[in-house]
PDB file of C-alpha atoms in Angstrom:
ATOM      1  CA  UNK X  32     241.963-101.699 -26.562  1.00 42.00           C
ATOM      2  CA  UNK X  33     245.357-103.028 -27.433  1.00 43.00           C
ATOM      3  CA  UNK X  34     246.645-106.506 -26.863  1.00 45.00           C
ATOM      4  CA  UNK X  35     249.502-108.359 -28.449  1.00 41.00           C
ATOM      5  CA  UNK X  36     249.459-111.915 -29.637  1.00 48.00           C
ATOM      6  CA  UNK X  37     252.422-113.575 -31.211  1.00 52.00           C
ATOM      7  CA  UNK X  38     250.254-115.793 -33.408  1.00 62.00           C
ATOM      8  CA  UNK X  39     246.873-114.902 -34.819  1.00 82.00           C
ATOM      9  CA  UNK X  40     244.681-118.005 -34.981  1.00 85.00           C
ATOM     10  CA  UNK X  41     242.406-118.106 -38.027  1.00 83.00           C
ATOM     11  CA  UNK X  42     239.878-120.923 -38.407  1.00 86.00           C
ATOM     12  CA  UNK X  43     240.245-122.483 -41.870  1.00 81.00           C
ATOM     13  CA  UNK X  44     238.062-125.570 -41.375  1.00 83.00           C
ATOM     14  CA  UNK X  45     235.143-125.751 -38.978  1.00 84.00           C
ATOM     15  CA  UNK X  46     233.598-128.926 -37.628  1.00 84.00           C
ATOM     16  CA  UNK X  47     230.987-128.959 -40.405  1.00 85.00           C
ATOM     17  CA  UNK X  48     233.614-128.128 -43.054  1.00 87.00           C
ATOM     18  CA  UNK X  49     235.781-131.019 -41.871  1.00 90.00           C
ATOM     19  CA  UNK X  50     232.829-133.430 -41.945  1.00 91.00           C
ATOM     20  CA  UNK X  51     231.876-132.408 -45.492  1.00 94.00           C
ATOM     21  CA  UNK X  52     235.442-132.824 -46.733  1.00 94.00           C
ATOM     22  CA  UNK X  53     235.897-136.204 -45.058  1.00 95.00           C
ATOM     23  CA  UNK X  54     232.632-137.448 -46.577  1.00 96.00           C
ATOM     24  CA  UNK X  55     233.790-136.316 -50.037  1.00 97.00           C
ATOM     25  CA  UNK X  56     237.168-138.008 -49.524  1.00 98.00           C
ATOM     26  CA  UNK X  57     235.370-141.222 -48.432  1.00 98.00           C
ATOM     27  CA  UNK X  58     233.325-141.255 -51.654  1.00 98.00           C
ATOM     28  CA  UNK X  59     236.496-140.661 -53.704  1.00 98.00           C
ATOM     29  CA  UNK X  60     238.241-143.529 -51.881  1.00 98.00           C
ATOM     30  CA  UNK X  61     235.261-145.818 -52.528  1.00 98.00           C
ATOM     31  CA  UNK X  62     235.194-144.835 -56.205  1.00 98.00           C
ATOM     32  CA  UNK X  63     238.941-145.436 -56.522  1.00 97.00           C
ATOM     33  CA  UNK X  64     238.639-148.841 -54.824  1.00 97.00           C
ATOM     34  CA  UNK X  65     235.323-149.920 -56.316  1.00 95.00           C
ATOM     35  CA  UNK X  66     235.202-153.699 -56.577  1.00 93.00           C
ATOM     36  CA  UNK X  67     237.781-154.201 -53.815  1.00 94.00           C
ATOM     37  CA  UNK X  68     236.841-156.437 -50.918  1.00 95.00           C
ATOM     38  CA  UNK X  69     239.183-154.959 -48.346  1.00 97.00           C
ATOM     39  CA  UNK X  70     241.046-151.745 -47.545  1.00 98.00           C
ATOM     40  CA  UNK X  71     243.636-151.177 -44.817  1.00 98.00           C
ATOM     41  CA  UNK X  72     243.747-147.635 -43.424  1.00 98.00           C
ATOM     42  CA  UNK X  73     246.889-146.539 -41.596  1.00 97.00           C
ATOM     43  CA  UNK X  74     246.370-143.388 -39.522  1.00 97.00           C
ATOM     44  CA  UNK X  75     249.461-141.452 -38.461  1.00 95.00           C
ATOM     45  CA  UNK X  76     249.639-140.167 -34.875  1.00 92.00           C
ATOM     46  CA  UNK X  77     246.594-138.897 -32.985  1.00 91.00           C
ATOM     47  CA  UNK X  78     245.242-136.509 -35.619  1.00 92.00           C
ATOM     48  CA  UNK X  79     245.787-138.812 -38.604  1.00 94.00           C
ATOM     49  CA  UNK X  80     244.431-141.681 -36.495  1.00 94.00           C
ATOM     50  CA  UNK X  81     241.276-139.710 -35.706  1.00 94.00           C
ATOM     51  CA  UNK X  82     240.762-138.834 -39.389  1.00 96.00           C
ATOM     52  CA  UNK X  83     241.407-142.489 -40.331  1.00 97.00           C
ATOM     53  CA  UNK X  84     238.711-143.587 -37.844  1.00 96.00           C
ATOM     54  CA  UNK X  85     236.227-141.123 -39.354  1.00 95.00           C
ATOM     55  CA  UNK X  86     237.044-142.317 -42.888  1.00 97.00           C
ATOM     56  CA  UNK X  87     236.586-145.927 -41.768  1.00 98.00           C
ATOM     57  CA  UNK X  88     233.154-145.096 -40.314  1.00 97.00           C
ATOM     58  CA  UNK X  89     232.133-143.304 -43.520  1.00 97.00           C
ATOM     59  CA  UNK X  90     233.408-146.094 -45.787  1.00 98.00           C
ATOM     60  CA  UNK X  91     231.504-148.701 -43.767  1.00 97.00           C
ATOM     61  CA  UNK X  92     228.385-146.532 -44.120  1.00 97.00           C
ATOM     62  CA  UNK X  93     228.638-145.988 -47.904  1.00 97.00           C
ATOM     63  CA  UNK X  94     230.355-149.116 -49.253  1.00 97.00           C
ATOM     64  CA  UNK X  95     230.550-152.900 -48.922  1.00 97.00           C
ATOM     65  CA  UNK X  96     234.360-152.744 -48.493  1.00 97.00           C
ATOM     66  CA  UNK X  97     235.760-154.319 -45.319  1.00 97.00           C
ATOM     67  CA  UNK X  98     237.941-151.673 -43.690  1.00 98.00           C
ATOM     68  CA  UNK X  99     240.784-152.484 -41.293  1.00 97.00           C
ATOM     69  CA  UNK X 100     242.343-149.696 -39.227  1.00 97.00           C
ATOM     70  CA  UNK X 101     245.964-149.500 -38.070  1.00 96.00           C
ATOM     71  CA  UNK X 102     247.247-146.657 -35.908  1.00 94.00           C
ATOM     72  CA  UNK X 103     250.866-145.673 -36.396  1.00 94.00           C
ATOM     73  CA  UNK X 104     253.143-143.350 -34.466  1.00 93.00           C
ATOM     74  CA  UNK X 105     255.755-141.036 -35.878  1.00 90.00           C
ATOM     75  CA  UNK X 106     259.114-141.353 -34.134  1.00 89.00           C
ATOM     76  CA  UNK X 107     260.158-137.924 -32.924  1.00 83.00           C
ATOM     77  CA  UNK X 108     263.102-136.284 -34.723  1.00 81.00           C
ATOM     78  CA  UNK X 109     263.286-138.892 -37.516  1.00 80.00           C
ATOM     79  CA  UNK X 110     259.640-138.973 -38.730  1.00 75.00           C
ATOM     80  CA  UNK X 111     259.988-142.749 -39.140  1.00 85.00           C
ATOM     81  CA  UNK X 112     256.805-144.733 -38.636  1.00 90.00           C
ATOM     82  CA  UNK X 113     256.233-147.332 -35.939  1.00 88.00           C
ATOM     83  CA  UNK X 114     253.296-149.655 -35.229  1.00 90.00           C
ATOM     84  CA  UNK X 115     253.126-151.596 -31.986  1.00 82.00           C
ATOM     85  CA  UNK X 116     251.681-154.967 -31.176  1.00 73.00           C
ATOM     86  CA  UNK X 117     250.307-156.167 -34.486  1.00 70.00           C
ATOM     87  CA  UNK X 118     251.481-158.595 -37.148  1.00 87.00           C
ATOM     88  CA  UNK X 119     251.523-155.865 -39.788  1.00 91.00           C
ATOM     89  CA  UNK X 120     252.797-158.042 -42.633  1.00 91.00           C
ATOM     90  CA  UNK X 121     249.800-160.387 -42.396  1.00 92.00           C
ATOM     91  CA  UNK X 122     247.430-157.398 -42.392  1.00 94.00           C
ATOM     92  CA  UNK X 123     249.050-155.432 -45.257  1.00 95.00           C
ATOM     93  CA  UNK X 124     250.469-158.057 -47.622  1.00 96.00           C
ATOM     94  CA  UNK X 125     248.556-158.170 -50.902  1.00 96.00           C
ATOM     95  CA  UNK X 126     246.110-155.423 -49.921  1.00 97.00           C
ATOM     96  CA  UNK X 127     245.470-151.782 -50.727  1.00 98.00           C
ATOM     97  CA  UNK X 128     246.703-149.494 -47.960  1.00 98.00           C
ATOM     98  CA  UNK X 129     245.452-145.944 -47.464  1.00 98.00           C
ATOM     99  CA  UNK X 130     247.823-143.764 -45.419  1.00 98.00           C
ATOM    100  CA  UNK X 131     246.002-140.908 -43.633  1.00 98.00           C
ATOM    101  CA  UNK X 132     247.545-137.798 -42.068  1.00 95.00           C
ATOM    102  CA  UNK X 133     246.176-134.417 -41.087  1.00 93.00           C
ATOM    103  CA  UNK X 134     248.529-131.958 -42.842  1.00 89.00           C
ATOM    104  CA  UNK X 135     250.890-132.487 -45.779  1.00 89.00           C
ATOM    105  CA  UNK X 136     253.788-130.059 -45.571  1.00 86.00           C
ATOM    106  CA  UNK X 137     257.366-131.179 -46.310  1.00 89.00           C
ATOM    107  CA  UNK X 138     256.376-134.716 -47.332  1.00 90.00           C
ATOM    108  CA  UNK X 139     258.734-136.378 -44.817  1.00 92.00           C
ATOM    109  CA  UNK X 140     256.030-138.105 -42.778  1.00 92.00           C
ATOM    110  CA  UNK X 141     254.214-139.543 -45.805  1.00 94.00           C
ATOM    111  CA  UNK X 142     257.546-140.603 -47.317  1.00 95.00           C
ATOM    112  CA  UNK X 143     258.433-142.563 -44.165  1.00 94.00           C
ATOM    113  CA  UNK X 144     254.919-144.018 -43.951  1.00 96.00           C
ATOM    114  CA  UNK X 145     255.104-145.206 -47.569  1.00 96.00           C
ATOM    115  CA  UNK X 146     258.547-146.724 -46.928  1.00 95.00           C
ATOM    116  CA  UNK X 147     257.175-148.495 -43.832  1.00 95.00           C
ATOM    117  CA  UNK X 148     254.169-149.896 -45.724  1.00 96.00           C
ATOM    118  CA  UNK X 149     256.282-150.976 -48.724  1.00 97.00           C
ATOM    119  CA  UNK X 150     258.269-153.375 -46.508  1.00 95.00           C
ATOM    120  CA  UNK X 151     255.057-155.355 -46.000  1.00 95.00           C
ATOM    121  CA  UNK X 152     254.269-155.923 -49.720  1.00 96.00           C
ATOM    122  CA  UNK X 153     250.930-154.195 -50.313  1.00 97.00           C
ATOM    123  CA  UNK X 154     249.240-154.385 -53.708  1.00 97.00           C
ATOM    124  CA  UNK X 155     248.635-150.626 -53.790  1.00 97.00           C
ATOM    125  CA  UNK X 156     249.312-147.597 -51.593  1.00 98.00           C
ATOM    126  CA  UNK X 157     247.137-144.486 -51.528  1.00 98.00           C
ATOM    127  CA  UNK X 158     247.456-141.328 -49.449  1.00 98.00           C
ATOM    128  CA  UNK X 159     244.843-138.995 -47.977  1.00 98.00           C
ATOM    129  CA  UNK X 160     245.356-135.734 -46.104  1.00 96.00           C
ATOM    130  CA  UNK X 161     242.892-133.246 -44.710  1.00 94.00           C
ATOM    131  CA  UNK X 162     245.037-130.237 -45.643  1.00 91.00           C
ATOM    132  CA  UNK X 163     247.827-129.807 -48.201  1.00 89.00           C
ATOM    133  CA  UNK X 164     249.713-126.640 -47.379  1.00 83.00           C
ATOM    134  CA  UNK X 165     252.453-126.997 -49.991  1.00 81.00           C
ATOM    135  CA  UNK X 166     256.187-126.326 -49.536  1.00 77.00           C
ATOM    136  CA  UNK X 167     257.370-129.881 -50.185  1.00 81.00           C
ATOM    137  CA  UNK X 168     261.044-130.758 -49.720  1.00 86.00           C
ATOM    138  CA  UNK X 169     260.360-134.359 -50.801  1.00 91.00           C
ATOM    139  CA  UNK X 170     258.432-135.174 -53.999  1.00 89.00           C
ATOM    140  CA  UNK X 171     255.367-136.691 -52.326  1.00 92.00           C
ATOM    141  CA  UNK X 172     251.736-135.959 -53.079  1.00 92.00           C
ATOM    142  CA  UNK X 173     248.298-137.175 -52.065  1.00 94.00           C
ATOM    143  CA  UNK X 174     245.620-139.193 -53.814  1.00 97.00           C
ATOM    144  CA  UNK X 175     242.830-137.613 -51.770  1.00 97.00           C
ATOM    145  CA  UNK X 176     242.759-134.163 -50.135  1.00 95.00           C
ATOM    146  CA  UNK X 177     240.233-132.129 -48.184  1.00 92.00           C
ATOM    147  CA  UNK X 178     241.620-128.677 -48.893  1.00 91.00           C
ATOM    148  CA  UNK X 179     244.583-127.176 -50.758  1.00 86.00           C
ATOM    149  CA  UNK X 180     245.890-124.202 -48.823  1.00 82.00           C
ATOM    150  CA  UNK X 181     248.454-121.633 -49.954  1.00 73.00           C
ATOM    151  CA  UNK X 182     250.612-120.678 -46.986  1.00 72.00           C
ATOM    152  CA  UNK X 183     253.850-118.861 -46.377  1.00 66.00           C
ATOM    153  CA  UNK X 184     256.819-120.688 -44.869  1.00 70.00           C
ATOM    154  CA  UNK X 185     256.294-118.785 -41.616  1.00 74.00           C
ATOM    155  CA  UNK X 186     252.683-119.866 -41.237  1.00 74.00           C
ATOM    156  CA  UNK X 187     251.648-123.027 -39.429  1.00 69.00           C
ATOM    157  CA  UNK X 188     248.549-125.186 -39.857  1.00 76.00           C
ATOM    158  CA  UNK X 189     247.121-126.833 -36.770  1.00 76.00           C
ATOM    159  CA  UNK X 190     244.384-129.467 -36.754  1.00 84.00           C
ATOM    160  CA  UNK X 191     242.807-129.722 -33.327  1.00 83.00           C
ATOM    161  CA  UNK X 192     240.977-132.902 -32.398  1.00 79.00           C
ATOM    162  CA  UNK X 193     238.360-132.885 -29.653  1.00 77.00           C
ATOM    163  CA  UNK X 194     237.413-136.443 -28.665  1.00 72.00           C
ATOM    164  CA  UNK X 195     234.776-135.065 -26.261  1.00 72.00           C
ATOM    165  CA  UNK X 196     232.841-133.356 -29.062  1.00 69.00           C
ATOM    166  CA  UNK X 197     233.990-135.893 -31.672  1.00 73.00           C
ATOM    167  CA  UNK X 198     235.291-133.134 -33.921  1.00 74.00           C
ATOM    168  CA  UNK X 199     238.263-131.769 -35.821  1.00 84.00           C
ATOM    169  CA  UNK X 200     238.874-128.093 -36.536  1.00 83.00           C
ATOM    170  CA  UNK X 201     241.778-126.592 -38.490  1.00 81.00           C
ATOM    171  CA  UNK X 202     243.510-123.296 -37.868  1.00 78.00           C
ATOM    172  CA  UNK X 203     246.130-121.213 -39.645  1.00 76.00           C
ATOM    173  CA  UNK X 204     248.648-119.643 -37.257  1.00 77.00           C
TER     174      UNK X 204
END
């Protein structure tokens, strides 16, 4: 039986693997922010927003830290970050902000997110990603990561969110 597919889809993180990694990241975030009263989490786009929501739920479960969630959108073509309808400066100023995204690749999205947050005078900025696949063109890294993955430039990492089953699964294409 012969069939051709242009992209072979290989599961690299299952639902249970994602949950375990997010729980570990949540404990690392709590440890890093021990003694803090409040943490602002900024989730980027749908996938980063979903992961940010899960981290918020876990942090509320394991720590006394008050967690505020902001959902941001990446502007197509420029990767600049935009947040609608909130007084962001009053939320971020003087606080620790955790920027959450699904995959760290070139570093452009995190760079723009950090630049966006910096305008609002936070005390500290941290970054968390589910998957770091390398190949940075901008010198950006993460404070918290679920999995480090060695990929070729031709490969693609896709994190698929299923709100119906409340899950995230990652694939290498």
